[in-house]
Amino acid sequence: MEVAVLDINGKDTGRKANLSNEVFAIEPNNHAVYLDVKQYLANQRQGTHKSKERGEIAGSTRKIKKQKGTGTARAGSIKSGVFKGGGRMFGPRPRNYSFKLNKNVKRLARKSALSIKAGEQSVVVLEDFNFETPKTKNFTAVLKALNLENKKSLFVLGASNNNVYLSSRNLKGSEVVTASELNTYKILNANQVVVLEGALEGIETNLSK
């Protein structure tokens, strides 16, 4: 699959980038995508939720009324969950939400996500660029040139570039990652995936194993 290479002004450079059919044009596997996104979101959870159970409530341990003859239900502790101020029954406990996912499934999910975006004409190849100093204004100019100022965008760099990363960090709708940091959730969450020329080889190498 051939795609035109654009410059940071949004103009066609006259060059073509060849996108591997093994990465950008496969039949998407929706279940693999679901599992990878589910794992990513599960890993974001701290799992520190906790409510007090009856054994953790401060209160009297005396039996609050006699066992028989009251005409109401038996009751032993004021800390029972059936009483106001008592412990919570079946409340949340700290837990780890992460789960294992095979590398091949994750690789398939990322290729599926890229293929979905390529099929929607939502993948743009941009020539490599850099900024002399980190400036949000410079990155905003690139977004405007590509008509992305009002869209969620994901920029994929070949290698870490601190000036480009810091220039984008203050913009809510844009994210900059390297080819090795690419994941299914971020690909699908973006309206437009902007891949720099230098990142193509890394993406294809990582996903073609």
Short mmCIF file of C-alpha atoms in Angstrom, two decimals:
data_model
loop_
_atom_site.label_atom_id
_atom_site.label_comp_id
_atom_site.label_asym_id
_atom_site.label_seq_id
_atom_site.Cartn_x
_atom_site.Cartn_y
_atom_site.Cartn_z
CA MET A 1 0.00 0.00 0.00
CA GLU A 2 1.49 3.33 -1.08
CA VAL A 3 0.77 6.59 0.74
CA ALA A 4 1.91 10.12 -0.09
CA VAL A 5 4.51 11.60 2.27
CA LEU A 6 3.57 15.07 3.55
CA ASP A 7 5.75 17.80 5.03
CA ILE A 8 4.94 19.74 8.22
CA ASN A 9 3.10 22.33 6.13
CA GLY A 10 0.66 19.65 4.92
CA LYS A 11 2.06 19.75 1.35
CA ASP A 12 2.85 16.67 -0.72
CA THR A 13 6.62 16.10 -0.92
CA GLY A 14 6.27 14.04 -4.10
CA ARG A 15 7.58 10.91 -2.34
CA LYS A 16 5.62 7.76 -1.59
CA ALA A 17 5.85 5.59 1.51
CA ASN A 18 5.20 1.88 1.19
CA LEU A 19 3.01 0.56 4.03
CA SER A 20 3.41 -3.17 4.60
CA ASN A 21 0.26 -5.17 3.82
CA GLU A 22 1.17 -7.49 6.72
CA VAL A 23 0.73 -4.61 9.16
CA PHE A 24 -1.63 -2.07 7.57
CA ALA A 25 -3.90 -4.26 5.42
CA ILE A 26 -4.83 -7.41 7.30
CA GLU A 27 -8.32 -8.66 8.10
CA PRO A 28 -8.94 -7.12 11.55
CA ASN A 29 -9.46 -9.53 14.43
CA ASN A 30 -12.06 -7.80 16.61
CA HIS A 31 -11.69 -10.16 19.56
CA ALA A 32 -7.92 -9.62 19.75
CA VAL A 33 -8.54 -5.86 19.67
CA TYR A 34 -11.12 -6.20 22.47
CA LEU A 35 -8.74 -8.21 24.66
CA ASP A 36 -5.81 -5.83 24.16
CA VAL A 37 -7.90 -2.73 24.92
CA LYS A 38 -9.43 -4.47 27.93
CA GLN A 39 -5.96 -5.31 29.27
CA TYR A 40 -4.70 -1.75 28.72
CA LEU A 41 -7.66 -0.25 30.61
CA ALA A 42 -7.41 -2.87 33.37
CA ASN A 43 -3.74 -1.98 33.88
CA GLN A 44 -4.71 1.68 34.40
CA ARG A 45 -6.78 0.76 37.45
CA GLN A 46 -5.13 1.15 40.86
CA GLY A 47 -7.42 -1.36 42.52
CA THR A 48 -7.06 0.39 45.91
CA HIS A 49 -10.80 0.57 46.61
CA LYS A 50 -11.78 -0.54 50.11
CA SER A 51 -14.77 -0.23 52.44
CA LYS A 52 -14.92 -1.19 56.11
CA GLU A 53 -16.44 -4.54 56.98
CA ARG A 54 -18.08 -5.36 60.31
CA GLY A 55 -14.81 -6.53 61.81
CA GLU A 56 -13.16 -3.17 61.10
CA ILE A 57 -15.88 -0.87 62.50
CA ALA A 58 -15.26 0.78 65.88
CA GLY A 59 -18.17 0.00 68.16
CA SER A 60 -19.51 -2.00 71.08
CA THR A 61 -19.31 -5.78 71.06
CA ARG A 62 -22.16 -6.24 73.51
CA LYS A 63 -25.24 -8.17 72.36
CA ILE A 64 -27.75 -5.40 71.70
CA LYS A 65 -30.90 -7.27 72.79
CA LYS A 66 -31.91 -10.61 74.17
CA GLN A 67 -31.98 -13.57 71.83
CA LYS A 68 -35.63 -14.53 72.18
CA GLY A 69 -38.97 -13.01 72.99
CA THR A 70 -38.67 -9.63 71.22
CA GLY A 71 -40.76 -10.55 68.19
CA THR A 72 -38.06 -9.26 65.85
CA ALA A 73 -35.05 -10.79 64.16
CA ARG A 74 -32.08 -12.00 66.18
CA ALA A 75 -29.28 -9.44 66.52
CA GLY A 76 -25.88 -9.79 68.13
CA SER A 77 -23.72 -6.87 67.07
CA ILE A 78 -24.42 -3.20 66.43
CA LYS A 79 -21.65 -3.39 63.82
CA SER A 80 -23.73 -5.65 61.58
CA GLY A 81 -24.31 -4.41 58.06
CA VAL A 82 -28.07 -4.33 58.56
CA PHE A 83 -27.78 -1.43 61.02
CA LYS A 84 -26.99 2.21 60.28
CA GLY A 85 -23.31 2.84 60.98
CA GLY A 86 -22.47 -0.83 60.64
CA GLY A 87 -19.98 -2.42 58.30
CA ARG A 88 -20.61 -2.76 54.60
CA MET A 89 -21.65 -6.17 53.35
CA PHE A 90 -19.84 -7.49 50.25
CA GLY A 91 -18.00 -4.18 49.81
CA PRO A 92 -15.01 -3.67 47.51
CA ARG A 93 -11.61 -5.03 48.56
CA PRO A 94 -8.17 -4.13 47.14
CA ARG A 95 -7.37 -6.26 44.11
CA ASN A 96 -5.18 -6.42 41.04
CA TYR A 97 -7.15 -6.12 37.80
CA SER A 98 -4.29 -6.96 35.41
CA PHE A 99 -4.31 -10.20 33.43
CA LYS A 100 -1.93 -11.97 31.10
CA LEU A 101 -2.25 -11.67 27.33
CA ASN A 102 -0.05 -13.54 24.88
CA LYS A 103 2.41 -11.48 22.83
CA ASN A 104 1.07 -12.83 19.55
CA VAL A 105 -2.47 -11.73 20.46
CA LYS A 106 -1.23 -8.23 21.33
CA ARG A 107 0.73 -8.05 18.08
CA LEU A 108 -2.34 -9.16 16.11
CA ALA A 109 -4.48 -6.55 17.91
CA ARG A 110 -2.08 -3.72 17.00
CA LYS A 111 -1.92 -4.80 13.38
CA SER A 112 -5.73 -4.99 13.35
CA ALA A 113 -6.03 -1.48 14.81
CA LEU A 114 -3.60 -0.05 12.24
CA SER A 115 -5.46 -1.85 9.44
CA ILE A 116 -8.77 -0.40 10.64
CA LYS A 117 -7.30 3.11 10.62
CA ALA A 118 -5.67 2.60 7.22
CA GLY A 119 -8.98 1.33 5.82
CA GLU A 120 -10.67 4.52 7.09
CA GLN A 121 -7.99 6.66 5.40
CA SER A 122 -6.95 7.83 8.85
CA VAL A 123 -3.22 7.13 8.58
CA VAL A 124 -0.95 9.95 7.39
CA VAL A 125 2.77 9.64 6.73
CA LEU A 126 4.78 12.74 7.60
CA GLU A 127 8.43 13.45 6.86
CA ASP A 128 10.68 13.52 9.92
CA PHE A 129 10.86 16.88 11.66
CA ASN A 130 12.28 18.50 14.78
CA PHE A 131 11.96 21.77 16.69
CA GLU A 132 14.91 23.85 17.87
CA THR A 133 13.23 24.40 21.24
CA PRO A 134 10.07 23.01 22.85
CA LYS A 135 7.22 25.34 21.85
CA THR A 136 3.54 24.48 21.87
CA LYS A 137 2.99 27.12 19.17
CA ASN A 138 5.20 25.16 16.74
CA PHE A 139 3.30 21.94 17.29
CA THR A 140 -0.05 23.75 16.96
CA ALA A 141 1.11 25.07 13.57
CA VAL A 142 1.76 21.48 12.42
CA LEU A 143 -1.73 20.44 13.57
CA LYS A 144 -3.32 23.34 11.68
CA ALA A 145 -1.40 22.50 8.52
CA LEU A 146 -2.73 18.93 8.72
CA ASN A 147 -6.29 20.04 9.66
CA LEU A 148 -6.03 18.27 13.00
CA GLU A 149 -6.48 21.14 15.45
CA ASN A 150 -10.02 19.96 16.36
CA LYS A 151 -9.35 16.21 16.14
CA LYS A 152 -7.66 13.71 18.39
CA SER A 153 -4.32 12.82 16.87
CA LEU A 154 -1.54 10.35 17.60
CA PHE A 155 1.97 11.14 16.35
CA VAL A 156 4.31 8.16 16.10
CA LEU A 157 8.04 8.96 16.15
CA GLY A 158 10.87 6.66 15.16
CA ALA A 159 12.87 7.56 18.28
CA SER A 160 12.40 9.67 21.38
CA ASN A 161 12.42 13.42 20.57
CA ASN A 162 12.17 15.58 23.67
CA ASN A 163 11.49 18.85 21.82
CA VAL A 164 8.53 17.42 19.87
CA TYR A 165 7.18 15.58 22.92
CA LEU A 166 7.33 18.65 25.20
CA SER A 167 5.77 20.84 22.48
CA SER A 168 2.73 18.54 22.35
CA ARG A 169 2.37 17.78 26.04
CA ASN A 170 0.12 20.75 26.82
CA LEU A 171 -2.38 19.90 24.05
CA LYS A 172 -5.25 17.75 25.26
CA GLY A 173 -6.19 16.27 21.89
CA SER A 174 -2.70 15.25 20.74
CA GLU A 175 -0.29 12.61 21.93
CA VAL A 176 3.25 11.79 20.84
CA VAL A 177 4.66 8.27 21.24
CA THR A 178 7.57 6.31 19.79
CA ALA A 179 7.09 3.23 17.61
CA SER A 180 7.91 0.95 20.56
CA GLU A 181 5.23 2.63 22.76
CA LEU A 182 2.43 2.16 20.24
CA ASN A 183 -0.60 0.31 21.59
CA THR A 184 -4.05 -0.67 20.37
CA TYR A 185 -6.02 1.66 22.67
CA LYS A 186 -4.10 4.78 21.61
CA ILE A 187 -4.41 3.90 17.91
CA LEU A 188 -8.18 3.45 18.11
CA ASN A 189 -8.69 6.43 20.43
CA ALA A 190 -7.19 8.83 17.86
CA ASN A 191 -9.14 10.23 14.91
CA GLN A 192 -5.92 10.45 12.90
CA VAL A 193 -2.68 8.49 13.22
CA VAL A 194 0.31 10.50 11.97
CA VAL A 195 3.32 8.25 11.36
CA LEU A 196 6.71 9.83 10.75
CA GLU A 197 8.82 8.27 8.00
CA GLY A 198 11.46 7.20 10.48
CA ALA A 199 8.89 5.24 12.52
CA LEU A 200 7.62 3.02 9.69
CA GLU A 201 10.53 0.60 9.80
CA GLY A 202 10.29 0.25 13.57
CA ILE A 203 6.54 -0.38 13.50
CA GLU A 204 6.83 -3.00 10.76
CA THR A 205 9.79 -4.68 12.45
CA ASN A 206 8.02 -4.88 15.82
CA LEU A 207 4.75 -6.19 14.38
CA SER A 208 6.09 -8.54 11.72
CA LYS A 209 7.94 -10.84 14.12
#
